[in-house]
Coordinates of C-alpha atoms in Angstrom, one line a residue:
M231 CA -26.2 -23.9 34.0
S232 CA -28.0 -21.3 31.8
S233 CA -28.9 -19.0 34.8
L234 CA -27.3 -14.9 34.1
P235 CA -25.3 -13.6 34.4
G236 CA -23.7 -16.5 32.5
R237 CA -22.7 -20.2 32.6
R238 CA -18.9 -21.2 33.1
A239 CA -17.0 -22.5 30.1
R240 CA -14.7 -25.1 31.0
L241 CA -11.9 -26.2 28.7
S242 CA -10.5 -29.2 28.7
S243 CA -6.6 -29.0 27.1
P244 CA -3.5 -30.4 28.0
G245 CA -1.9 -28.9 31.4
T246 CA 1.8 -28.6 30.4
S247 CA 2.9 -25.3 30.9
S248 CA 5.4 -25.0 27.8
L249 CA 2.9 -26.3 25.2
S250 CA 4.0 -28.5 22.1
P251 CA 2.9 -27.4 18.6
E252 CA 0.5 -29.8 18.4
A253 CA -0.9 -29.1 21.4
R254 CA -0.9 -25.6 20.9
E255 CA -2.5 -26.2 18.2
E256 CA -5.4 -28.1 19.4
L257 CA -5.8 -25.3 22.4
R258 CA -6.4 -22.8 19.3
R259 CA -8.7 -25.0 17.6
R260 CA -10.5 -25.4 20.8
L261 CA -10.5 -21.7 22.0
L262 CA -12.1 -20.9 18.3
G263 CA -14.9 -23.4 18.9
L264 CA -15.6 -21.6 22.1
I265 CA -15.7 -18.4 20.0
E266 CA -17.6 -19.8 17.2
G267 CA -20.3 -21.4 18.8
N268 CA -21.5 -18.8 21.6
R269 CA -23.3 -15.5 21.1
V270 CA -21.5 -14.1 23.6
M271 CA -18.1 -15.3 24.8
I272 CA -16.1 -13.8 27.7
F273 CA -12.7 -14.6 28.8
S274 CA -12.0 -13.6 32.3
K275 CA -10.6 -14.1 35.6
S276 CA -12.8 -14.6 38.7
Y277 CA -11.5 -11.8 40.9
C278 CA -10.9 -8.9 38.3
P279 CA -13.3 -6.0 38.5
H280 CA -13.3 -5.4 35.0
S281 CA -14.6 -8.8 34.4
T282 CA -17.5 -8.3 36.8
R283 CA -18.6 -5.2 35.5
V284 CA -18.6 -6.7 32.1
K285 CA -20.6 -9.5 33.4
E286 CA -23.0 -7.3 34.9
L287 CA -23.5 -5.4 31.9
F288 CA -24.8 -8.6 30.0
S289 CA -26.8 -9.4 32.8
S290 CA -28.5 -6.1 32.9
L291 CA -29.2 -6.6 28.8
G292 CA -30.9 -9.9 29.8
V293 CA -28.0 -11.7 27.8
E294 CA -26.8 -15.0 28.1
C295 CA -22.7 -15.4 28.2
N296 CA -20.6 -18.1 28.1
I297 CA -17.6 -17.6 30.5
L298 CA -13.9 -18.9 30.7
E299 CA -12.5 -17.9 34.0
L300 CA -9.2 -18.5 33.4
D301 CA -7.8 -18.6 36.8
Q302 CA -10.5 -21.7 37.4
V303 CA -8.6 -23.8 34.8
D304 CA -5.6 -25.9 34.9
D305 CA -3.8 -24.3 32.1
G306 CA -4.7 -20.8 32.4
A307 CA -1.9 -19.2 31.8
N308 CA -1.5 -20.9 28.1
V309 CA -5.0 -20.5 27.3
Q310 CA -4.3 -16.7 27.9
E311 CA -1.4 -17.2 25.9
V312 CA -3.0 -18.6 22.6
L313 CA -6.0 -16.3 23.3
S314 CA -3.5 -13.2 23.1
E315 CA -2.2 -14.5 19.8
I316 CA -5.7 -15.0 18.5
T317 CA -6.7 -11.5 19.8
N318 CA -3.3 -9.2 20.0
Q319 CA -4.9 -9.1 24.0
R320 CA -2.9 -9.9 27.1
T321 CA -5.9 -8.8 29.7
V322 CA -9.4 -9.6 30.7
P323 CA -12.2 -9.9 30.2
N324 CA -11.4 -10.4 26.5
I325 CA -14.9 -10.6 24.8
F326 CA -16.5 -12.0 21.5
V327 CA -19.7 -10.9 20.3
N328 CA -21.3 -13.1 17.6
K329 CA -17.5 -13.9 16.8
I330 CA -16.5 -10.3 16.4
H331 CA -13.9 -9.7 19.1
M332 CA -14.9 -6.7 21.1
G333 CA -11.9 -6.2 23.4
G334 CA -12.0 -5.3 27.0
C335 CA -14.1 -3.7 29.3
D336 CA -13.8 0.0 27.7
R337 CA -14.6 -0.9 24.5
T338 CA -17.5 -2.9 25.6
F339 CA -18.9 -0.3 27.3
Q340 CA -18.1 2.3 24.6
A341 CA -20.0 0.2 22.3
H342 CA -23.2 -0.7 24.6
Q343 CA -23.0 3.4 24.7
S344 CA -22.8 3.9 21.2
G345 CA -25.5 1.3 20.3
L346 CA -23.3 -0.7 18.3
L347 CA -23.4 -3.6 20.9
Q348 CA -26.8 -4.2 20.7
K349 CA -26.6 -4.5 17.1
L350 CA -23.7 -6.9 17.6
L351 CA -25.8 -9.2 19.8
Q352 CA -28.3 -9.8 16.8
E353 CA -27.6 -12.8 15.2
D354 CA -25.0 -13.2 12.1
S355 CA -28.2 -14.7 9.9
T356 CA -29.8 -11.7 9.7
Y357 CA -27.2 -10.3 7.9
D358 CA -27.2 -10.3 3.8
Y359 CA -23.7 -11.1 3.7
D360 CA -20.8 -12.1 5.7
L361 CA -18.6 -10.0 4.2
I362 CA -19.0 -6.8 2.3
V363 CA -15.7 -5.3 0.9
I364 CA -15.6 -1.6 -0.4
G365 CA -13.4 -0.9 -3.0
G366 CA -12.2 -3.4 -6.2
G367 CA -8.7 -2.6 -6.0
S368 CA -5.7 -5.0 -5.4
G369 CA -6.4 -5.1 -1.4
G370 CA -10.1 -5.5 -1.6
L371 CA -10.6 -8.1 -4.4
A372 CA -8.0 -10.0 -2.4
C373 CA -9.6 -9.9 0.6
A374 CA -12.8 -10.9 -0.9
Q375 CA -12.0 -14.0 -3.1
E376 CA -9.8 -15.4 -0.1
A377 CA -13.4 -15.2 2.0
A378 CA -14.9 -16.7 -0.7
I379 CA -12.7 -19.4 -1.1
L380 CA -13.2 -20.1 2.6
G381 CA -16.6 -20.4 2.1
K382 CA -18.3 -17.2 3.2
K383 CA -21.2 -15.3 1.5
V384 CA -19.2 -11.7 0.0
M385 CA -20.1 -8.7 -2.1
V386 CA -17.7 -6.6 -3.5
L387 CA -18.8 -3.0 -3.8
D388 CA -16.8 -0.7 -6.6
F389 CA -17.8 2.7 -8.3
V390 CA -15.2 5.1 -9.9
V391 CA -16.2 8.6 -9.4
P392 CA -14.7 10.3 -12.4
S393 CA -11.8 12.6 -12.9
P394 CA -12.7 16.4 -13.1
Q395 CA -11.8 15.8 -16.7
G396 CA -14.3 13.0 -16.9
T397 CA -12.1 9.9 -16.5
S398 CA -13.1 6.3 -15.5
W399 CA -12.3 3.0 -15.4
G400 CA -13.1 -0.3 -14.7
L401 CA -12.4 -3.2 -12.2
G402 CA -9.0 -3.4 -10.5
G403 CA -8.3 -0.3 -8.6
T404 CA -5.9 2.3 -9.3
C405 CA -2.9 0.0 -9.9
V406 CA -4.1 -1.9 -12.8
N407 CA -6.0 0.8 -14.5
V408 CA -4.0 4.2 -13.4
G409 CA -1.0 3.2 -11.8
C410 CA 1.3 0.5 -11.8
V411 CA 0.3 -1.4 -14.8
P412 CA 0.1 1.2 -17.3
K413 CA 2.9 3.3 -15.3
K414 CA 5.4 -0.1 -16.4
L415 CA 4.3 -0.4 -20.1
M416 CA 4.6 3.3 -20.9
H417 CA 8.4 3.1 -18.8
Q418 CA 9.0 0.2 -21.2
A419 CA 8.1 2.3 -24.4
A420 CA 10.7 4.8 -23.1
L421 CA 13.3 2.3 -22.4
L422 CA 12.7 0.5 -26.4
G423 CA 13.6 4.1 -27.5
Q424 CA 16.7 4.2 -25.4
A425 CA 17.5 0.9 -26.9
L426 CA 17.0 1.9 -30.3
S427 CA 19.4 4.5 -29.9
D428 CA 21.6 1.9 -28.7
S429 CA 21.3 -0.9 -31.1
R430 CA 23.3 1.2 -33.9
K431 CA 26.6 0.9 -31.8
F432 CA 26.0 -3.1 -31.7
G433 CA 25.8 -3.0 -35.6
W434 CA 21.5 -2.4 -36.5
E435 CA 21.7 -0.3 -39.3
Y436 CA 18.1 1.5 -40.5
N437 CA 17.6 4.4 -42.0
Q438 CA 14.1 5.5 -42.1
Q439 CA 12.9 8.0 -39.2
V440 CA 11.8 6.7 -35.9
K441 CA 9.1 8.3 -34.1
H442 CA 6.7 7.4 -31.5
N443 CA 3.0 7.1 -31.7
W444 CA 1.0 8.2 -29.0
E445 CA -1.8 7.2 -30.1
I446 CA -0.9 3.3 -31.1
M447 CA 0.7 3.0 -27.6
T448 CA -2.2 4.3 -25.6
E449 CA -4.5 1.8 -27.6
A450 CA -2.6 -1.3 -27.0
I451 CA -2.1 -0.7 -23.2
Q452 CA -6.0 0.1 -22.8
N453 CA -6.5 -2.7 -24.6
H454 CA -4.3 -5.0 -22.2
I455 CA -6.2 -3.1 -19.2
G456 CA -9.3 -4.2 -20.7
S457 CA -8.5 -7.6 -20.8
L458 CA -7.4 -7.6 -16.9
N459 CA -10.7 -5.5 -15.7
W460 CA -12.7 -8.9 -17.5
S461 CA -10.5 -11.1 -15.9
Y462 CA -10.9 -10.1 -12.8
R463 CA -14.5 -9.7 -12.7
L464 CA -14.5 -13.5 -14.2
S465 CA -12.5 -14.9 -11.1
L466 CA -15.3 -13.0 -8.8
R467 CA -18.0 -14.4 -10.9
E468 CA -15.7 -18.0 -10.4
K469 CA -15.6 -17.5 -6.9
T470 CA -19.2 -16.5 -6.3
V471 CA -18.2 -13.0 -4.9
A472 CA -21.5 -11.0 -5.7
Y473 CA -20.3 -7.7 -7.7
V474 CA -21.9 -4.8 -7.5
N475 CA -20.7 -1.6 -9.5
S476 CA -22.1 1.1 -7.3
Y477 CA -21.0 3.7 -4.8
G478 CA -21.1 2.2 -1.3
E479 CA -22.0 4.2 1.7
F480 CA -22.5 3.3 5.4
V481 CA -26.1 4.5 6.6
K482 CA -26.1 2.7 10.2
H483 CA -24.4 -0.1 11.9
H484 CA -23.8 -3.2 9.7
K485 CA -26.0 -1.3 7.2
I486 CA -24.8 0.3 3.7
K487 CA -26.4 1.8 1.1
A488 CA -25.1 1.4 -2.6
T489 CA -26.1 3.8 -5.2
N490 CA -25.3 3.1 -9.4
G491 CA -24.7 5.2 -12.0
K492 CA -28.1 6.1 -12.5
G493 CA -28.7 7.2 -9.0
Q494 CA -30.7 3.9 -7.9
E495 CA -30.0 2.9 -4.4
T496 CA -30.2 -0.5 -2.5
C497 CA -29.3 -1.0 0.8
Y498 CA -27.3 -4.5 1.9
T499 CA -26.2 -5.9 5.1
A500 CA -22.9 -7.9 6.8
A501 CA -21.4 -9.6 9.4
K502 CA -18.5 -7.5 8.4
F503 CA -17.0 -5.0 6.4
V504 CA -13.4 -4.3 4.7
I505 CA -12.5 -0.5 3.4
A506 CA -10.7 -0.8 0.7
T507 CA -11.2 2.3 -0.9
G508 CA -7.3 3.2 -1.7
E509 CA -7.0 7.4 -2.7
R510 CA -7.0 9.7 -5.8
P511 CA -4.8 12.4 -6.7
R512 CA -4.9 15.6 -5.0
Y513 CA -5.2 19.1 -6.6
L514 CA -3.2 22.2 -6.2
G515 CA -6.9 24.3 -5.2
I516 CA -5.8 27.0 -7.4
Q517 CA -7.9 28.9 -10.1
G518 CA -7.8 26.7 -13.2
D519 CA -6.2 23.3 -11.8
K520 CA -9.4 21.1 -12.2
E521 CA -10.7 22.6 -15.2
Y522 CA -7.2 22.6 -17.0
C523 CA -4.9 20.6 -15.5
I524 CA -4.8 16.7 -16.0
T525 CA -3.5 14.2 -12.9
S526 CA -2.4 10.1 -14.1
D527 CA -6.2 9.4 -13.4
D528 CA -6.1 11.0 -16.8
L529 CA -2.8 10.6 -18.7
F530 CA -2.6 6.4 -19.6
S531 CA -6.0 6.9 -21.4
L532 CA -5.5 10.3 -22.6
P533 CA -6.5 10.2 -26.2
Y534 CA -3.7 12.6 -27.8
C535 CA -0.2 13.1 -27.3
P536 CA 0.1 15.7 -24.4
G537 CA 3.0 17.3 -26.0
K538 CA 4.8 20.0 -24.2
T539 CA 4.2 19.3 -20.6
L540 CA 5.0 20.6 -17.1
V541 CA 4.5 17.9 -14.2
V542 CA 4.0 19.4 -11.1
G543 CA 4.9 17.6 -8.3
A544 CA 8.3 15.4 -7.4
S545 CA 7.1 12.2 -5.6
Y546 CA 7.3 9.3 -7.4
V547 CA 4.4 9.5 -9.7
A548 CA 5.4 12.7 -10.6
L549 CA 9.2 11.6 -11.7
E550 CA 7.6 8.5 -13.3
C551 CA 5.3 10.2 -15.4
A552 CA 8.0 12.6 -16.4
G553 CA 10.7 10.0 -16.9
F554 CA 8.5 8.2 -19.8
L555 CA 7.0 11.2 -21.6
A556 CA 10.7 12.7 -21.8
G557 CA 11.4 9.1 -23.0
V558 CA 9.0 8.8 -25.8
G559 CA 10.2 12.4 -27.2
L560 CA 8.3 14.9 -25.3
D561 CA 9.7 18.4 -24.0
V562 CA 9.1 17.8 -19.9
T563 CA 9.6 20.2 -17.5
V564 CA 9.3 19.1 -13.5
M565 CA 8.1 22.0 -11.2
V566 CA 9.6 21.0 -7.5
R567 CA 8.7 22.7 -4.2
S568 CA 11.1 21.2 -1.8
I569 CA 12.9 17.7 -2.4
L570 CA 12.5 15.1 -4.7
L571 CA 11.0 11.7 -4.0
R572 CA 10.1 12.4 0.1
G573 CA 10.5 9.3 2.5
F574 CA 13.2 7.8 0.4
D575 CA 16.5 8.0 0.8
Q576 CA 17.9 11.5 -0.1
E577 CA 21.0 10.6 -1.7
M578 CA 19.2 8.1 -4.3
A579 CA 16.4 10.8 -4.8
E580 CA 19.1 13.6 -6.2
K581 CA 20.8 11.1 -8.4
V582 CA 17.8 10.2 -9.9
G583 CA 16.7 13.5 -10.4
S584 CA 20.6 14.4 -11.6
Y585 CA 20.1 11.7 -14.1
M586 CA 16.9 12.9 -15.8
E587 CA 18.2 16.4 -15.9
Q588 CA 21.2 15.0 -17.9
H589 CA 18.9 13.2 -20.2
G590 CA 17.0 16.1 -20.8
V591 CA 14.2 16.9 -17.9
K592 CA 14.3 20.3 -17.3
F593 CA 13.7 20.9 -13.6
L594 CA 12.0 24.2 -11.8
R595 CA 13.1 24.0 -8.2
K596 CA 11.4 25.8 -5.2
F597 CA 8.2 26.7 -7.1
I598 CA 4.6 26.0 -7.3
P599 CA 1.8 27.1 -9.3
V600 CA -0.3 30.0 -8.5
M601 CA -2.5 29.8 -11.5
V602 CA -3.5 28.0 -14.9
Q603 CA -5.3 29.9 -17.6
Q604 CA -6.2 28.1 -20.8
L605 CA -4.8 30.3 -23.9
E606 CA -5.9 27.9 -26.7
K607 CA -8.5 24.7 -26.9
G608 CA -7.3 21.9 -28.6
S609 CA -5.8 18.5 -27.9
P610 CA -3.6 19.3 -26.9
G611 CA -4.4 23.3 -26.2
K612 CA -2.3 25.5 -25.0
L613 CA -2.0 26.6 -21.1
K614 CA 0.1 29.6 -19.3
V615 CA 1.1 28.6 -16.0
V616 CA 1.9 31.2 -13.5
A617 CA 4.4 30.0 -10.6
K618 CA 5.7 31.8 -7.5
S619 CA 8.8 31.0 -5.6
T620 CA 8.7 29.2 -2.3
E621 CA 11.5 31.8 -1.0
G622 CA 11.1 34.9 -2.4
P623 CA 8.6 37.1 -3.8
E624 CA 9.7 36.3 -7.4
T625 CA 7.0 34.9 -9.9
I626 CA 7.7 32.8 -13.7
E627 CA 5.3 32.0 -16.2
G628 CA 5.5 29.7 -19.1
I629 CA 3.8 27.8 -21.8
Y630 CA 2.8 24.6 -22.0
N631 CA 0.1 21.9 -23.9
T632 CA 0.0 19.9 -20.8
V633 CA 0.3 20.2 -17.2
L634 CA 0.1 17.2 -15.2
L635 CA -0.3 17.3 -11.2
A636 CA 1.3 14.6 -9.3
I637 CA 1.5 16.4 -5.8
G638 CA 0.2 13.7 -3.8
R639 CA -3.1 11.7 -3.4
D640 CA -6.0 11.8 -0.6
S641 CA -7.8 8.9 0.9
S642 CA -11.2 8.0 -0.2
T643 CA -13.0 7.7 3.1
R644 CA -14.4 11.2 3.8
K645 CA -17.8 10.2 1.3
I646 CA -18.7 6.9 2.8
G647 CA -20.4 7.3 5.6
L648 CA -17.8 6.3 8.6
E649 CA -18.8 9.2 10.9
K650 CA -22.5 7.3 11.0
I651 CA -20.9 3.8 12.2
G652 CA -18.2 5.9 14.4
V653 CA -14.7 4.6 12.2
K654 CA -12.3 7.2 13.2
I655 CA -10.4 8.6 10.6
N656 CA -7.1 11.1 10.6
E657 CA -9.7 14.6 10.0
K658 CA -5.9 15.8 8.7
S659 CA -5.2 12.9 5.8
G660 CA -8.5 10.5 5.7
K661 CA -6.5 7.9 6.9
I662 CA -7.7 5.0 9.0
P663 CA -5.6 4.3 12.2
V664 CA -5.9 0.0 12.4
N665 CA -4.0 -2.1 15.0
D666 CA -2.0 -4.8 13.5
M667 CA -4.7 -7.0 12.7
E668 CA -6.1 -4.4 10.2
Q669 CA -9.0 -3.9 12.7
T670 CA -10.6 -0.3 12.9
N671 CA -11.9 0.9 16.3
V672 CA -15.5 -0.7 15.5
P673 CA -14.8 -4.3 15.8
Y674 CA -16.5 -5.4 12.9
V675 CA -14.8 -2.9 10.6
Y676 CA -11.7 -3.4 9.0
A677 CA -9.5 -1.9 6.2
V678 CA -6.6 -2.8 3.8
G679 CA -4.4 -0.7 1.2
D680 CA -3.4 2.5 1.0
V681 CA -6.5 3.9 3.2
L682 CA -4.8 3.0 6.4
E683 CA -2.2 5.3 8.5
G684 CA 1.3 4.9 8.7
K685 CA 1.2 1.5 6.2
L686 CA 3.0 1.3 3.5
E687 CA 0.9 2.3 0.2
L688 CA 2.0 -0.7 -2.8
T689 CA -0.2 -2.8 -4.2
P690 CA 1.4 -5.8 -2.9
V691 CA 1.2 -5.0 0.6
A692 CA -2.5 -4.2 0.1
I693 CA -3.0 -7.8 -1.5
Q694 CA -0.9 -9.8 1.5
A695 CA -2.8 -7.8 4.0
G696 CA -6.1 -8.2 2.3
K697 CA -5.8 -12.2 1.7
L698 CA -4.1 -12.9 5.4
L699 CA -6.9 -10.6 6.9
A700 CA -9.6 -12.8 5.0
R701 CA -7.7 -16.0 6.6
R702 CA -8.2 -14.3 10.6
L703 CA -11.4 -14.0 10.1
F704 CA -12.7 -16.7 8.5
G705 CA -9.7 -19.2 8.2
G706 CA -8.9 -19.4 11.8
R707 CA -5.5 -18.6 10.8
L708 CA -3.3 -16.1 12.8
E709 CA -0.4 -14.9 10.4
K710 CA -0.7 -11.2 10.1
C711 CA 0.7 -8.9 7.4
D712 CA 4.6 -7.7 8.1
Y713 CA 5.1 -4.0 6.9
I714 CA 8.8 -4.3 7.8
N715 CA 11.6 -4.6 4.9
V716 CA 9.4 -4.5 1.9
P717 CA 10.7 -3.7 -1.0
T718 CA 10.1 -1.2 -3.9
T719 CA 11.2 0.3 -7.0
V720 CA 10.6 3.7 -8.5
F721 CA 10.7 3.2 -12.5
T722 CA 12.5 6.6 -13.4
P723 CA 14.3 6.3 -16.5
L724 CA 17.3 5.0 -14.6
E725 CA 15.3 2.5 -12.3
Y726 CA 15.8 2.9 -8.3
G727 CA 15.3 0.5 -6.0
C728 CA 15.1 0.1 -2.2
C729 CA 14.3 -2.3 0.5
G730 CA 14.7 -1.2 4.4
L731 CA 15.8 1.9 5.9
S732 CA 17.1 5.0 3.9
E733 CA 20.2 6.4 5.0
E734 CA 18.6 9.0 7.1
K735 CA 16.0 6.9 8.4
A736 CA 18.8 4.7 10.0
I737 CA 21.1 7.2 11.1
E738 CA 17.8 8.6 13.2
V739 CA 17.2 5.0 14.7
H740 CA 20.4 3.5 15.2
K741 CA 22.7 6.8 15.3
K742 CA 25.9 7.3 12.7
E743 CA 28.6 6.0 14.5
N744 CA 26.8 2.5 14.8
L745 CA 26.6 2.1 11.2
E746 CA 28.8 1.2 8.0
V747 CA 27.5 2.2 4.9
Y748 CA 29.3 0.2 1.7
H749 CA 28.6 1.7 -1.4
T750 CA 30.2 1.5 -5.5
L751 CA 29.3 3.5 -8.6
F752 CA 29.2 0.6 -11.6
W753 CA 28.9 0.7 -15.1
P754 CA 26.2 -2.2 -17.1
L755 CA 28.1 -4.0 -19.6
E756 CA 25.0 -3.5 -21.5
W757 CA 26.4 0.3 -21.8
T758 CA 29.8 -0.1 -22.4
V759 CA 29.7 -0.6 -25.9
A760 CA 27.0 1.8 -26.3
G761 CA 29.3 4.7 -24.5
R762 CA 26.5 5.1 -22.0
D763 CA 26.8 7.6 -18.8
N764 CA 30.2 5.6 -17.3
N765 CA 30.1 5.9 -13.3
T766 CA 26.3 6.7 -13.0
C767 CA 24.3 3.5 -11.7
Y768 CA 25.0 3.4 -7.7
A769 CA 24.7 0.7 -5.5
K770 CA 24.7 1.0 -1.3
I771 CA 23.7 -1.1 1.6
I772 CA 23.3 0.5 5.3
C773 CA 24.8 -2.0 8.0
N774 CA 24.4 -2.3 11.7
K775 CA 28.0 -2.7 12.8
F776 CA 26.6 -3.8 16.3
D777 CA 23.9 -6.6 15.0
N778 CA 26.3 -8.6 13.3
N779 CA 26.7 -6.0 10.0
R780 CA 23.1 -7.3 9.3
V781 CA 21.7 -5.4 6.1
I782 CA 19.1 -3.0 7.3
G783 CA 19.8 -0.8 3.9
F784 CA 19.5 -1.6 0.5
H785 CA 19.7 0.5 -2.4
I786 CA 20.2 0.6 -6.3
L787 CA 20.2 2.7 -8.7
G788 CA 20.4 0.8 -12.2
P789 CA 18.7 -1.1 -15.4
N790 CA 16.3 -3.7 -13.8
A791 CA 16.4 -2.3 -10.3
G792 CA 13.0 -3.9 -9.7
E793 CA 14.6 -7.8 -10.2
V794 CA 17.9 -6.9 -8.5
T795 CA 15.8 -5.5 -5.3
Q796 CA 13.3 -8.5 -5.2
G797 CA 15.7 -11.2 -4.6
F798 CA 17.8 -9.1 -2.4
A799 CA 14.5 -8.7 -0.3
A800 CA 14.1 -12.2 0.4
A801 CA 17.6 -12.4 1.8
M802 CA 17.2 -9.6 3.9
K803 CA 13.8 -11.0 4.9
C804 CA 16.3 -14.1 6.4
G805 CA 18.5 -11.8 8.1
L806 CA 20.9 -10.8 5.5
T807 CA 24.4 -9.7 6.7
K808 CA 27.8 -8.6 5.2
Q809 CA 29.5 -11.7 5.5
L810 CA 26.7 -13.5 3.8
L811 CA 26.7 -11.2 0.9
D812 CA 30.7 -11.3 0.5
D813 CA 29.8 -15.2 0.9
T814 CA 27.7 -15.1 -2.1
I815 CA 29.2 -15.9 -5.5
G816 CA 27.7 -13.0 -8.0
I817 CA 26.4 -14.1 -11.5
H818 CA 29.0 -12.2 -13.8
P819 CA 28.3 -10.3 -16.0
T820 CA 25.1 -8.1 -14.1
C821 CA 24.5 -5.3 -12.2
G822 CA 23.2 -7.4 -8.7
E823 CA 26.7 -8.8 -8.7
V824 CA 28.1 -5.7 -7.8
F825 CA 26.4 -6.8 -4.4
T826 CA 28.8 -9.5 -4.0
T827 CA 32.0 -7.3 -4.4
L828 CA 31.7 -4.4 -2.2
E829 CA 34.0 -3.1 -0.4
I830 CA 35.0 0.4 0.1
T831 CA 32.9 2.4 3.2
K832 CA 31.9 5.7 3.0
S833 CA 33.8 6.5 6.3
S834 CA 37.0 5.7 4.9
G835 CA 36.6 8.5 2.0
L836 CA 38.1 6.6 -0.9
D837 CA 37.3 6.9 -4.4
I838 CA 34.5 4.6 -5.6
S839 CA 34.5 5.5 -9.2
Q840 CA 34.9 2.4 -11.8
K841 CA 37.4 1.8 -14.8
G842 CA 36.4 -1.8 -16.3
C843 CA 33.3 -4.0 -16.0

């Protein structure tokens, strides 16, 4: 039974062509048992030449294999079907080494040539950890904690390289420290200013001058973030996850070097790794940018009021920051290279920009900075910005207290030693290509979050992907992260929520003649007494006429857009159609109710302005 190249594995399981859920689960359990219980497990077919090559390779290495010939068992078709669910591979040979899915013939030979196969053939017990997660942000922490819950020995390496301005932060990643959480709180500060203005119309009388105090706001927000940092550390400790505040860098297969803030180095090994290092703000590469400009890494803990501010960029980060800075009373200008909110629905993006412009934010379109010069030091000081037109030779100059760069983010993947173990990245973007199991081209290395190529850069997506990855790796589960119809909201002064396709993307995918777009302007009841902006808020859905008018794009511009969008996103997951919306009774008077009363199509050309509540 143990003679090389391998012993034949026999699998006793129900011999039915169509498995019941119970039989399928039993077969899956038995397959996982073979994978878990054998150093090398090969699923093959006796007549397959690629399978033969793989068997000969292991024989030449003197490695004993367990082999299951799918054409030699009664229910080989069922075995192959369930195996494909586990591995996302429908062909043979299908190879596992020390419980890690190698893939097929080509990938196994590639691993042999690179030396990786020899490394994988080591026993798991030789590693310090079952899993090391590089990056302590939302996705990495979710993955690490889930793996620990499943009984695995886990380490998290997390180290924040200070920004050029010297800013760093604690455990929790971008979202908690310099992203979603402080952004939403500062957005709330701006909304409260608007509410103060509205309150007079509702009978609130106050005589004292009302002004905003930047220092009080930032101190309160940083205190809250500090409590979150501590709760993350406590949660890791409770789940016995080792947390090391050091910079992780691969030095060889399965081995990583961790360097702490004092320069001390320690090496650790693991059977599997997850890269969750996220992204950091991009700089312009012009004179004075890193010396004098700040980014979102610095803004939320800035110890002084930024004063007159130039925001460079048109991303959601740029517009959100510009929005709340203007909302707390600052003079704000946004310098835009091309379009607003690239990747979002452009009709909605222009409405966002129009609202901001009407409420005091200035826009400089089709310009890019070419130099930033310090005129005066201070907190804040004075900076001169020279900018050039993107459409001609024109240059302009402006004087600002603060220049905030929000021109995009770069993946933190280039200085963690990926090239030493052969993990491929997109050389232009730094992003990591993965399959739909979040596995890189190196079988024992996975990635989640903003570093993934072609995936959404959203905190809840990273959390979901991280948890499901851990369950697949260590819990015998099959569920993969669903990256379709993910809702999101841009927290500009007037919030923009969306789920599904933009109108441009819907036309590209389905063709305009196959779509029906229902839309309307609306006036929130809360705005009526306050006398605010009739016919500014806007709602639209994009429907596929030839798929039962299924809603493939949902868009709202209005108060509490995030709360509204979240509910409708669940409905879209369930296959929401226009008829189902029509059949839904609205909650009156709310903004979300407008989607239950949509009647006017874009193609009709009818007026969508509203006269009443």
